[in-house]
Short mmCIF file of C-alpha atoms in Angstrom, two decimals:
data_model
loop_
_atom_site.label_atom_id
_atom_site.label_comp_id
_atom_site.label_asym_id
_atom_site.label_seq_id
_atom_site.Cartn_x
_atom_site.Cartn_y
_atom_site.Cartn_z
CA UNK A 1 121.86 160.43 -46.24
CA UNK A 2 119.24 158.09 -44.97
CA UNK A 3 120.27 155.57 -47.62
CA UNK A 4 123.91 155.82 -46.46
CA UNK A 5 122.84 155.32 -42.87
CA UNK A 6 120.88 152.29 -43.87
CA UNK A 7 123.95 150.81 -45.53
CA UNK A 8 126.12 151.41 -42.48
CA UNK A 9 123.61 150.05 -40.02
CA UNK A 10 124.15 146.37 -39.22
CA UNK A 11 121.22 144.04 -39.25
CA UNK A 12 120.19 142.90 -35.81
CA UNK A 13 121.88 139.66 -34.65
CA UNK A 14 119.62 136.63 -34.48
CA UNK A 15 118.73 135.62 -30.95
CA UNK A 16 121.06 133.02 -29.45
CA UNK A 17 119.28 130.09 -27.83
CA UNK A 18 121.40 128.41 -25.16
CA UNK A 19 120.83 124.67 -24.88
CA UNK A 20 118.82 123.81 -21.88
CA UNK A 21 120.92 122.01 -19.24
CA UNK A 22 119.52 118.62 -18.22
CA UNK A 23 119.59 117.92 -14.49
CA UNK A 24 121.55 114.65 -14.10
CA UNK A 25 121.26 114.52 -10.33
CA UNK A 26 118.41 111.92 -10.31
CA UNK A 27 120.44 109.69 -12.64
CA UNK A 28 123.43 109.80 -10.29
CA UNK A 29 121.22 109.07 -7.30
CA UNK A 30 119.59 106.10 -9.06
CA UNK A 31 122.99 104.70 -10.10
CA UNK A 32 124.28 105.03 -6.53
CA UNK A 33 121.23 103.23 -5.15
CA UNK A 34 121.66 100.38 -7.65
CA UNK A 35 125.38 99.97 -6.82
CA UNK A 36 124.73 100.05 -3.06
CA UNK A 37 121.93 97.51 -3.47
CA UNK A 38 124.24 95.16 -5.39
CA UNK A 39 126.96 95.53 -2.74
CA UNK A 40 124.43 94.84 0.04
CA UNK A 41 123.18 91.74 -1.80
CA UNK A 42 126.68 90.34 -2.27
CA UNK A 43 127.52 91.17 1.35
CA UNK A 44 124.43 89.38 2.66
CA UNK A 45 125.00 86.32 0.46
CA UNK A 46 128.68 85.92 1.34
CA UNK A 47 129.25 87.42 4.77
CA UNK A 48 125.89 87.10 6.51
CA UNK A 49 125.15 83.55 5.31
CA UNK A 50 126.75 81.30 7.94
CA UNK A 51 127.79 77.74 7.22
CA UNK A 52 128.32 74.91 9.68
CA UNK A 53 131.95 74.44 10.73
CA UNK A 54 133.93 71.45 9.52
CA UNK A 55 134.55 69.05 12.40
CA UNK A 56 136.69 65.91 12.13
CA UNK A 57 139.62 63.98 13.53
CA UNK A 58 142.77 65.13 11.77
CA UNK A 59 145.09 62.63 13.47
CA UNK A 60 144.91 59.57 15.74
CA UNK A 61 147.88 57.70 17.16
CA UNK A 62 148.20 54.69 19.45
CA UNK A 63 149.74 55.45 22.81
CA UNK A 64 149.09 52.06 24.42
CA UNK A 65 147.65 48.81 23.04
CA UNK A 66 147.21 45.45 24.76
CA UNK A 67 144.90 42.67 23.61
CA UNK A 68 144.23 38.96 23.40
CA UNK A 69 142.31 37.05 20.71
CA UNK A 70 140.97 34.19 22.87
CA UNK A 71 137.43 33.28 21.66
CA UNK A 72 135.98 33.15 25.17
CA UNK A 73 138.10 35.84 26.78
CA UNK A 74 139.05 38.26 24.01
CA UNK A 75 139.82 41.71 25.35
CA UNK A 76 141.31 45.01 24.32
CA UNK A 77 142.86 47.80 26.32
CA UNK A 78 144.08 50.80 24.31
CA UNK A 79 144.86 54.47 24.75
CA UNK A 80 144.48 56.69 21.71
CA UNK A 81 145.82 60.21 21.29
CA UNK A 82 143.46 62.09 18.98
CA UNK A 83 143.48 65.57 17.49
CA UNK A 84 140.14 67.07 16.51
CA UNK A 85 140.02 69.94 14.00
CA UNK A 86 137.31 72.61 14.01
CA UNK A 87 137.46 74.67 10.80
CA UNK A 88 135.45 77.90 10.77
CA UNK A 89 134.73 79.10 7.22
CA UNK A 90 132.61 82.05 8.32
CA UNK A 91 133.48 85.76 8.45
CA UNK A 92 133.05 85.87 12.21
CA UNK A 93 134.20 84.01 15.30
CA UNK A 94 132.62 80.69 16.25
CA UNK A 95 132.19 79.87 19.93
CA UNK A 96 131.43 76.26 20.82
CA UNK A 97 130.74 74.40 24.02
CA UNK A 98 132.16 71.13 25.26
CA UNK A 99 130.96 67.85 23.75
CA UNK A 100 131.57 64.13 24.15
CA UNK A 101 133.75 62.19 21.75
CA UNK A 102 132.64 58.57 21.68
CA UNK A 103 134.43 55.52 20.29
CA UNK A 104 132.37 52.45 19.39
CA UNK A 105 132.82 48.92 18.12
CA UNK A 106 129.87 47.56 16.09
CA UNK A 107 127.56 50.04 17.83
CA UNK A 108 128.81 49.26 21.34
CA UNK A 109 130.42 52.12 23.26
CA UNK A 110 134.03 51.24 24.13
CA UNK A 111 135.44 54.69 24.92
CA UNK A 112 134.35 58.24 25.69
CA UNK A 113 136.06 61.54 26.44
CA UNK A 114 134.95 65.14 26.76
CA UNK A 115 136.22 67.72 24.29
CA UNK A 116 136.53 71.16 25.84
CA UNK A 117 134.87 74.21 24.33
CA UNK A 118 136.61 77.16 22.76
CA UNK A 119 136.62 79.87 20.12
CA UNK A 120 137.63 79.64 16.47
CA UNK A 121 138.31 82.99 14.85
CA UNK A 122 137.12 84.00 11.40
CA UNK A 123 138.26 81.59 8.64
CA UNK A 124 140.69 79.76 10.93
CA UNK A 125 141.12 76.21 12.24
CA UNK A 126 141.39 75.25 15.90
CA UNK A 127 142.89 71.95 17.02
CA UNK A 128 141.78 70.20 20.20
CA UNK A 129 143.92 67.36 21.58
CA UNK A 130 142.29 64.57 23.56
CA UNK A 131 143.34 61.19 24.96
CA UNK A 132 140.72 58.42 24.86
CA UNK A 133 140.85 55.17 26.80
CA UNK A 134 139.32 52.30 24.82
CA UNK A 135 138.32 49.03 26.52
CA UNK A 136 136.34 45.95 25.53
CA UNK A 137 134.61 45.30 28.86
CA UNK A 138 131.20 46.32 27.47
CA UNK A 139 131.41 44.01 24.41
CA UNK A 140 129.13 41.00 24.82
CA UNK A 141 129.75 39.19 21.51
CA UNK A 142 133.30 38.07 22.29
CA UNK A 143 133.35 35.44 19.57
CA UNK A 144 132.71 37.98 16.82
CA UNK A 145 135.09 40.39 18.51
CA UNK A 146 137.82 37.73 18.54
CA UNK A 147 137.14 36.91 14.89
CA UNK A 148 137.57 40.56 13.89
CA UNK A 149 140.80 40.78 15.85
CA UNK A 150 142.18 37.68 14.11
CA UNK A 151 142.41 39.74 10.90
CA UNK A 152 144.88 42.01 12.75
CA UNK A 153 142.77 45.06 11.84
CA UNK A 154 140.03 46.25 14.18
CA UNK A 155 137.60 48.91 12.99
CA UNK A 156 136.30 51.46 15.46
CA UNK A 157 134.01 54.43 14.86
CA UNK A 158 134.16 57.82 16.53
CA UNK A 159 131.32 60.31 16.83
CA UNK A 160 130.84 63.77 18.30
CA UNK A 161 128.36 66.60 17.85
CA UNK A 162 129.59 70.17 18.14
CA UNK A 163 127.19 73.04 18.93
CA UNK A 164 127.90 76.73 19.14
CA UNK A 165 127.27 80.27 17.94
CA UNK A 166 128.80 82.24 15.10
CA UNK A 167 129.05 86.02 15.54
CA UNK A 168 128.92 87.99 12.28
CA UNK A 169 129.98 91.68 12.25
CA UNK A 170 129.01 91.98 15.92
CA UNK A 171 125.28 92.29 15.19
CA UNK A 172 124.26 88.88 13.80
CA UNK A 173 124.39 85.77 15.99
CA UNK A 174 123.46 82.36 14.56
CA UNK A 175 123.39 78.92 16.16
CA UNK A 176 125.36 76.25 14.29
CA UNK A 177 126.15 72.58 14.77
CA UNK A 178 128.42 70.04 13.15
CA UNK A 179 128.84 66.28 13.46
CA UNK A 180 131.98 64.16 13.35
CA UNK A 181 131.80 60.64 11.94
CA UNK A 182 135.14 58.86 11.57
CA UNK A 183 136.28 55.29 11.09
CA UNK A 184 139.52 54.27 12.79
CA UNK A 185 141.27 51.11 11.59
CA UNK A 186 143.65 49.77 14.22
CA UNK A 187 146.58 47.68 13.03
CA UNK A 188 146.93 45.36 16.03
CA UNK A 189 150.19 43.70 15.00
CA UNK A 190 152.07 46.97 14.49
CA UNK A 191 150.16 48.82 17.23
CA UNK A 192 149.31 51.79 15.05
CA UNK A 193 146.40 53.40 13.24
CA UNK A 194 146.32 51.97 9.76
CA UNK A 195 143.61 54.21 8.36
CA UNK A 196 141.48 57.18 9.41
CA UNK A 197 138.46 58.17 7.32
CA UNK A 198 136.10 61.01 8.29
CA UNK A 199 132.95 62.02 6.44
#
């Protein structure tokens, strides 16, 4: 009977070992920190790194032009309509104050006009129109001036320095400046601007 009971009795089942669960929470936290750090780095390099605005004359036209080429009494009286462009490439508005636009001949100031201040919004371009009166009364070397006019093309240079502040995501404020250097070639015979080069 005991032998029969032994045959009917099942051997005990081997113990089942459940695999130990690995806690992946620290891995997820580390991965999140790395991703956020990369995003913050890209954000700081692109958004929070301001660049100076682009500032130049986009167009100049002749409104009035009178002149004479006499060696001893050469003179010029002109009115130029100019359009200045302020291009803001930053991810925040740029506020700038007024500045002076000067026009010179061979280093001698022959015209000056104030450009009003304003605001250029993020990644936009603002145009400022100005009318400049140009006269030769301050030029002392009339012989050289007359010689240049005899070629029917008179080269003038314009200069202005723009200063202002860029506001990035309402918490960062940086001071920026930009300079305009342009060469204006006046076609005297046709009373027009032959060429405009800004750099």
